[in-house]
PDB file of C-alpha atoms in Angstrom:
ATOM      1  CA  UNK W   1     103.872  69.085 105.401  1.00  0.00           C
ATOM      2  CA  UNK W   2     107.494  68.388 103.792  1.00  0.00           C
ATOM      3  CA  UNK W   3     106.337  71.462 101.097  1.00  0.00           C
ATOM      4  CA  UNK W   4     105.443  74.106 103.674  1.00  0.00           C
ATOM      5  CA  UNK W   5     109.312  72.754 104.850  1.00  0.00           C
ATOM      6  CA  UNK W   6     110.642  73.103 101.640  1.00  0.00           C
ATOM      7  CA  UNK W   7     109.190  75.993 100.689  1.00  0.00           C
ATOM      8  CA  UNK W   8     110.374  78.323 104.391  1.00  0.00           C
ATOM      9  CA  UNK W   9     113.904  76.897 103.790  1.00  0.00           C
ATOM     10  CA  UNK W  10     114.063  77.728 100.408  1.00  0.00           C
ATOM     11  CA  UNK W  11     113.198  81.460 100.969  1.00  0.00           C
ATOM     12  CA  UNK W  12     115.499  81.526 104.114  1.00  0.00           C
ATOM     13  CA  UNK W  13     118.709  80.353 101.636  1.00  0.00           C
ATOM     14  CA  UNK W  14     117.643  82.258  98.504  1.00  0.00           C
ATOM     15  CA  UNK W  15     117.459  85.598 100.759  1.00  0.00           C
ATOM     16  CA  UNK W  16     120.315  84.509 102.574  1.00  0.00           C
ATOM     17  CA  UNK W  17     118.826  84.825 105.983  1.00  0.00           C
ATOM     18  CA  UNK W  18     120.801  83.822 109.137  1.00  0.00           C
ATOM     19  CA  UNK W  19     118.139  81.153 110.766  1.00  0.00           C
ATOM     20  CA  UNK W  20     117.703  78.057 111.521  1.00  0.00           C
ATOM     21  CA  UNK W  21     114.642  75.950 110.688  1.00  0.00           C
ATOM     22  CA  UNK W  22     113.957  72.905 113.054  1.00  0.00           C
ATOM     23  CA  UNK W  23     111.266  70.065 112.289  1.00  0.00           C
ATOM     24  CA  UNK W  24     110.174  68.547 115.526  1.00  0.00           C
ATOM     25  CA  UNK W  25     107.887  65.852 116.255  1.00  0.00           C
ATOM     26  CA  UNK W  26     105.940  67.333 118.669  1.00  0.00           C
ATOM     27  CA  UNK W  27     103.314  70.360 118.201  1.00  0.00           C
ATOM     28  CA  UNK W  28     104.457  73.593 117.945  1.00  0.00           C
ATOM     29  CA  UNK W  29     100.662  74.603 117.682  1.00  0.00           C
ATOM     30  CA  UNK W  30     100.508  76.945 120.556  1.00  0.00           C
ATOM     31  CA  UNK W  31     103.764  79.280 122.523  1.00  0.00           C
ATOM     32  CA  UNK W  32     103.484  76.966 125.026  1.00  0.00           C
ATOM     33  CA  UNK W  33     103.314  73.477 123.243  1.00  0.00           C
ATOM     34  CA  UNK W  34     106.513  75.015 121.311  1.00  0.00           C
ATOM     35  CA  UNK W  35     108.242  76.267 124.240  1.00  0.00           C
ATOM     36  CA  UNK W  36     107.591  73.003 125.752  1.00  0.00           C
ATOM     37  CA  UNK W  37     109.033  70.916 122.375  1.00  0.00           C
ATOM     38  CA  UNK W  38     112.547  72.787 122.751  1.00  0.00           C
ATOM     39  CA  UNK W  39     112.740  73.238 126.278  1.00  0.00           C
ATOM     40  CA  UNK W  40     113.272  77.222 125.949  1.00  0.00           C
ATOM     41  CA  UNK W  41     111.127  80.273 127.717  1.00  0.00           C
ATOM     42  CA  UNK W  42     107.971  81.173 126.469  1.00  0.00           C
ATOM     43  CA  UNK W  43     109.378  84.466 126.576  1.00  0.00           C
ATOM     44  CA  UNK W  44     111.160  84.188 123.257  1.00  0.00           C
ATOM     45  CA  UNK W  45     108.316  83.163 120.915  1.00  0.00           C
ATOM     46  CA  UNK W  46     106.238  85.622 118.648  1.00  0.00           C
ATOM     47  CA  UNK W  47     102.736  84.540 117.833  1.00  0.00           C
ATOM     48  CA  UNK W  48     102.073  85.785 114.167  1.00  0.00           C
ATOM     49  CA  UNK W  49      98.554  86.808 113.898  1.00  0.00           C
ATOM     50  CA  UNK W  50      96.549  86.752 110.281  1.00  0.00           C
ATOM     51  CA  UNK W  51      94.377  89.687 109.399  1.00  0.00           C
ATOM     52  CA  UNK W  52      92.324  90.660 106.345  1.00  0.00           C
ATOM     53  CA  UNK W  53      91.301  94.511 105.675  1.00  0.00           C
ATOM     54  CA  UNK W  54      88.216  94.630 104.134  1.00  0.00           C
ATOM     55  CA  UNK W  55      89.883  94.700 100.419  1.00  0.00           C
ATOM     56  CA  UNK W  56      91.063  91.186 101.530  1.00  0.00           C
ATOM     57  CA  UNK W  57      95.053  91.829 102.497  1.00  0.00           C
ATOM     58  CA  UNK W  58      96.767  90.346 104.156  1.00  0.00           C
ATOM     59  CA  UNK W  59      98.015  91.925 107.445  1.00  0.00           C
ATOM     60  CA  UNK W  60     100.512  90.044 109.449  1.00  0.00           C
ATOM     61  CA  UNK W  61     100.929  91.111 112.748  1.00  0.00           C
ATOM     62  CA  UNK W  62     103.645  90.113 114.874  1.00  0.00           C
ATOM     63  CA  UNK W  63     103.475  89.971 118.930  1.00  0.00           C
ATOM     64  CA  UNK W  64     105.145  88.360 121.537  1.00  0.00           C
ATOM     65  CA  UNK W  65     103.811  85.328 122.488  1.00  0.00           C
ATOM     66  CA  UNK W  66     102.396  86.276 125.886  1.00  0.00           C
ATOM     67  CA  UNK W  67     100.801  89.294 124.044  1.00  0.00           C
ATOM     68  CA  UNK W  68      97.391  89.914 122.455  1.00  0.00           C
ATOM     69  CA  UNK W  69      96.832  92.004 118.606  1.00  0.00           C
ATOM     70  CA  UNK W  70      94.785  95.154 119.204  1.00  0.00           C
ATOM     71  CA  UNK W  71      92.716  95.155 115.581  1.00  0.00           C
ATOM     72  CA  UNK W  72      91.727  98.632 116.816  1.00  0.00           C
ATOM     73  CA  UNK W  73      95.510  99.288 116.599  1.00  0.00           C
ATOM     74  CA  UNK W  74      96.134  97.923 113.503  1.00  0.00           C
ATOM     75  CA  UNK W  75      93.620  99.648 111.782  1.00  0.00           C
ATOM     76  CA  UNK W  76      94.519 102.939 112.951  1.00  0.00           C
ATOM     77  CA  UNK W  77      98.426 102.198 112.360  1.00  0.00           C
ATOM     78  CA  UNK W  78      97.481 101.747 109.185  1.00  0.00           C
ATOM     79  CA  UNK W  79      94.494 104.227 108.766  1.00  0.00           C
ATOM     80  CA  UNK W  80      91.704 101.557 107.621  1.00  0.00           C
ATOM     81  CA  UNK W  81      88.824 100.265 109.074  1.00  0.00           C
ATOM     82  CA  UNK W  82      89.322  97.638 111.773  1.00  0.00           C
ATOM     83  CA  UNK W  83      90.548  94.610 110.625  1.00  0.00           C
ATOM     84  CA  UNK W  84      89.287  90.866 111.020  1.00  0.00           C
ATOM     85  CA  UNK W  85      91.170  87.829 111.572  1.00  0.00           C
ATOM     86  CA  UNK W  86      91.677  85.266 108.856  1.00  0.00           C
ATOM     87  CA  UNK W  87      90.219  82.030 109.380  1.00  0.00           C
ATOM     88  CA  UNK W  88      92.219  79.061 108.965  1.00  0.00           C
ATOM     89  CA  UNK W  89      91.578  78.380 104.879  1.00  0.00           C
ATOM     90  CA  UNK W  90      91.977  82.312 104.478  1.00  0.00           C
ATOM     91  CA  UNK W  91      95.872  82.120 106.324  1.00  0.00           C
ATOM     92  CA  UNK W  92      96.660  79.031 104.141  1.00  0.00           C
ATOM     93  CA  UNK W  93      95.134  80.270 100.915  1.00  0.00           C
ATOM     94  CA  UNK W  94      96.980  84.249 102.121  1.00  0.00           C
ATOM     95  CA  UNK W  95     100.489  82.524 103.145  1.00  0.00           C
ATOM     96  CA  UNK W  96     100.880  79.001 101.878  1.00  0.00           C
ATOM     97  CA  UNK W  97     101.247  77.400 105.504  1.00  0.00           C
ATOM     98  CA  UNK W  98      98.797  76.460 108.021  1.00  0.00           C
ATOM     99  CA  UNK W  99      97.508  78.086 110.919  1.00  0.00           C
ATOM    100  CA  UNK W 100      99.230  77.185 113.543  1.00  0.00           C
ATOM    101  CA  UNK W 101     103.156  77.624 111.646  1.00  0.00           C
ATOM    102  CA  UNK W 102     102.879  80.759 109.701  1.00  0.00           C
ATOM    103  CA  UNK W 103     106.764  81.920 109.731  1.00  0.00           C
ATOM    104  CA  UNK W 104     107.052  86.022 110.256  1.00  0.00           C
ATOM    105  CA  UNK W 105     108.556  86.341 106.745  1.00  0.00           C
ATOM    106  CA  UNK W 106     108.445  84.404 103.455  1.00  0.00           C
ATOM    107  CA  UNK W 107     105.320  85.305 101.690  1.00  0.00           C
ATOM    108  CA  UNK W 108     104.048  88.903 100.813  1.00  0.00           C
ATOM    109  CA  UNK W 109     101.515  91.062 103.080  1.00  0.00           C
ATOM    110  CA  UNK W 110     102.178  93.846 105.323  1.00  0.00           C
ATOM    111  CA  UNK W 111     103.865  93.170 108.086  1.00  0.00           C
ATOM    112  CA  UNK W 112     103.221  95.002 111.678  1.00  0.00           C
ATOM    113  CA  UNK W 113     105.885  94.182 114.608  1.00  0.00           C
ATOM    114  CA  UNK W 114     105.114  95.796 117.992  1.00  0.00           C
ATOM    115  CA  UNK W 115     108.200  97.216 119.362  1.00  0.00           C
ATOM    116  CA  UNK W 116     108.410  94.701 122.415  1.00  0.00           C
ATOM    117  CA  UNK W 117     109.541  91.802 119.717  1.00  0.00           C
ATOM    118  CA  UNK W 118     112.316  93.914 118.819  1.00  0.00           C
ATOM    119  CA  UNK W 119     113.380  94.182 122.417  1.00  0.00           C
ATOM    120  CA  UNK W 120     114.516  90.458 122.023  1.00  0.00           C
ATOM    121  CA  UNK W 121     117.838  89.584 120.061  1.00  0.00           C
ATOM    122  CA  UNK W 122     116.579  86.382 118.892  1.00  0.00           C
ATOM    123  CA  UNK W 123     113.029  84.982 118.026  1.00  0.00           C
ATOM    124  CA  UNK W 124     111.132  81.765 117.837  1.00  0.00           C
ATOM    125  CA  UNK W 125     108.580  81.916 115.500  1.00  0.00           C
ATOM    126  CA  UNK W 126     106.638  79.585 113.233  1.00  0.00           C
ATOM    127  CA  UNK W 127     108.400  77.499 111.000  1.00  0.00           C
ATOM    128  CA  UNK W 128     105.730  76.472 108.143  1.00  0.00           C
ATOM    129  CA  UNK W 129     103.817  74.133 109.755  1.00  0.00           C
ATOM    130  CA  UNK W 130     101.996  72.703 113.359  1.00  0.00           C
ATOM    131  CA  UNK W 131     105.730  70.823 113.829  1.00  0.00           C
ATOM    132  CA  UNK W 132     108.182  73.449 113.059  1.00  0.00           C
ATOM    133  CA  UNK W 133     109.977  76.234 114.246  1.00  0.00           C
ATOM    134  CA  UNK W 134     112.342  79.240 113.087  1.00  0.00           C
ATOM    135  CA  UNK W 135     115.123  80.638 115.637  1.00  0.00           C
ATOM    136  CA  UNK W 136     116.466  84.113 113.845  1.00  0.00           C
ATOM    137  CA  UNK W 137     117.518  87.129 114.723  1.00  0.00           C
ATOM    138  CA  UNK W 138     114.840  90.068 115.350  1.00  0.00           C
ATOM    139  CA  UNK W 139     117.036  92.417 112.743  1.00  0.00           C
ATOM    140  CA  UNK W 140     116.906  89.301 110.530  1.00  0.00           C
ATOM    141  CA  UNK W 141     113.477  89.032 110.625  1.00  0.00           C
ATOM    142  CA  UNK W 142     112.347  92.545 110.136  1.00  0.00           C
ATOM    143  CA  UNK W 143     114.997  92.852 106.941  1.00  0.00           C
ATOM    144  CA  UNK W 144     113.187  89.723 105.627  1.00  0.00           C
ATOM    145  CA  UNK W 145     110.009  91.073 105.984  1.00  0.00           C
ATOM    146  CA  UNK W 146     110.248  94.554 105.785  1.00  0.00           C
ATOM    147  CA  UNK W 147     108.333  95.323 108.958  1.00  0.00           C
ATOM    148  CA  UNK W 148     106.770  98.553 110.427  1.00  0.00           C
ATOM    149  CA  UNK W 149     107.667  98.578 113.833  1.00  0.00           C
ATOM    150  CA  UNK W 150     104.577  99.902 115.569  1.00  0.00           C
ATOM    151  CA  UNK W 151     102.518  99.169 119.003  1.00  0.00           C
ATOM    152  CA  UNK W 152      99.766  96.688 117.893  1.00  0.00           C
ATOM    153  CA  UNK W 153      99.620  94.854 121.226  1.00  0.00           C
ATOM    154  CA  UNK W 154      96.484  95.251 123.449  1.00  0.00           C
TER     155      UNK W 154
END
């Protein structure tokens, strides 16, 4: 776990990224269970959601955490056959962290924010494992990962 650490705060210094990584020691699994761990609203959280096209990208695609990923969406955002969701070797293998912590930024893939994220100033989002978090700015984030802003929610 102290690698998938490592390895999100190393990207977030060398690119200079205004965030702050916290290591908890309680799950951070779910929106809720992280919500819970901080004592924050659920309301500020982004679940990022691992799909594969059928050449095997990776598409990550980033929703609030009460929201749901339309695949149907995706695909036609990003005119390709309807994407499928990762299992959990595929996300590790695709991003280097486990399910359950993928950040929104720090590995490559094509990123997909739906345009009620960047409604928020400030996101919660996964920090590089089941026990940590990220808090950065939404403008932060999408300069990090170079995001298309489009609707993907259901």
């Amino acid at each position: 776990m102290e690698n998938y650490h490592s390895a999100i705060s190393s990207f977030i210094l060398e690119n200079n990224i205004d965030a702050i990584h916290m290591v908890l020691t309680e799950s951070c699994h779910s929106v809720q269970e992280a919500a819970k761990a901080i004592n924050v609203s659920q309301h500020d959280f982004v679940k990022n959601i691992c799909l594969l096209d059928n050449k095997e990208e990776l598409i990550l695609a980033i929703v609030k955490g009460e929201d749901r990923v339309s695949t149907t969406r995706v695909g036609k955002a990003l005119d390709i056959e309807r994407p499928r969701l990762a299992t959990e070797d595929e996300v590790l293998a695709h991003t280097g962290f486990p399910a359950g912590g993928v950040p929104s930024f720090g590995f490559k893939a094509i990123f997909l924010v739906d345009p009620k994220v960047t409604e928020l100033s400030y996101i919660y989002t996964g920090g590089g494992s089941q026990l940590s978090l990220i808090k950065v700015e939404t403008n932060s984030m999408l300069q990090a990962n170079k995001g298309q802003v489009i609707r993907i929610r259901k």
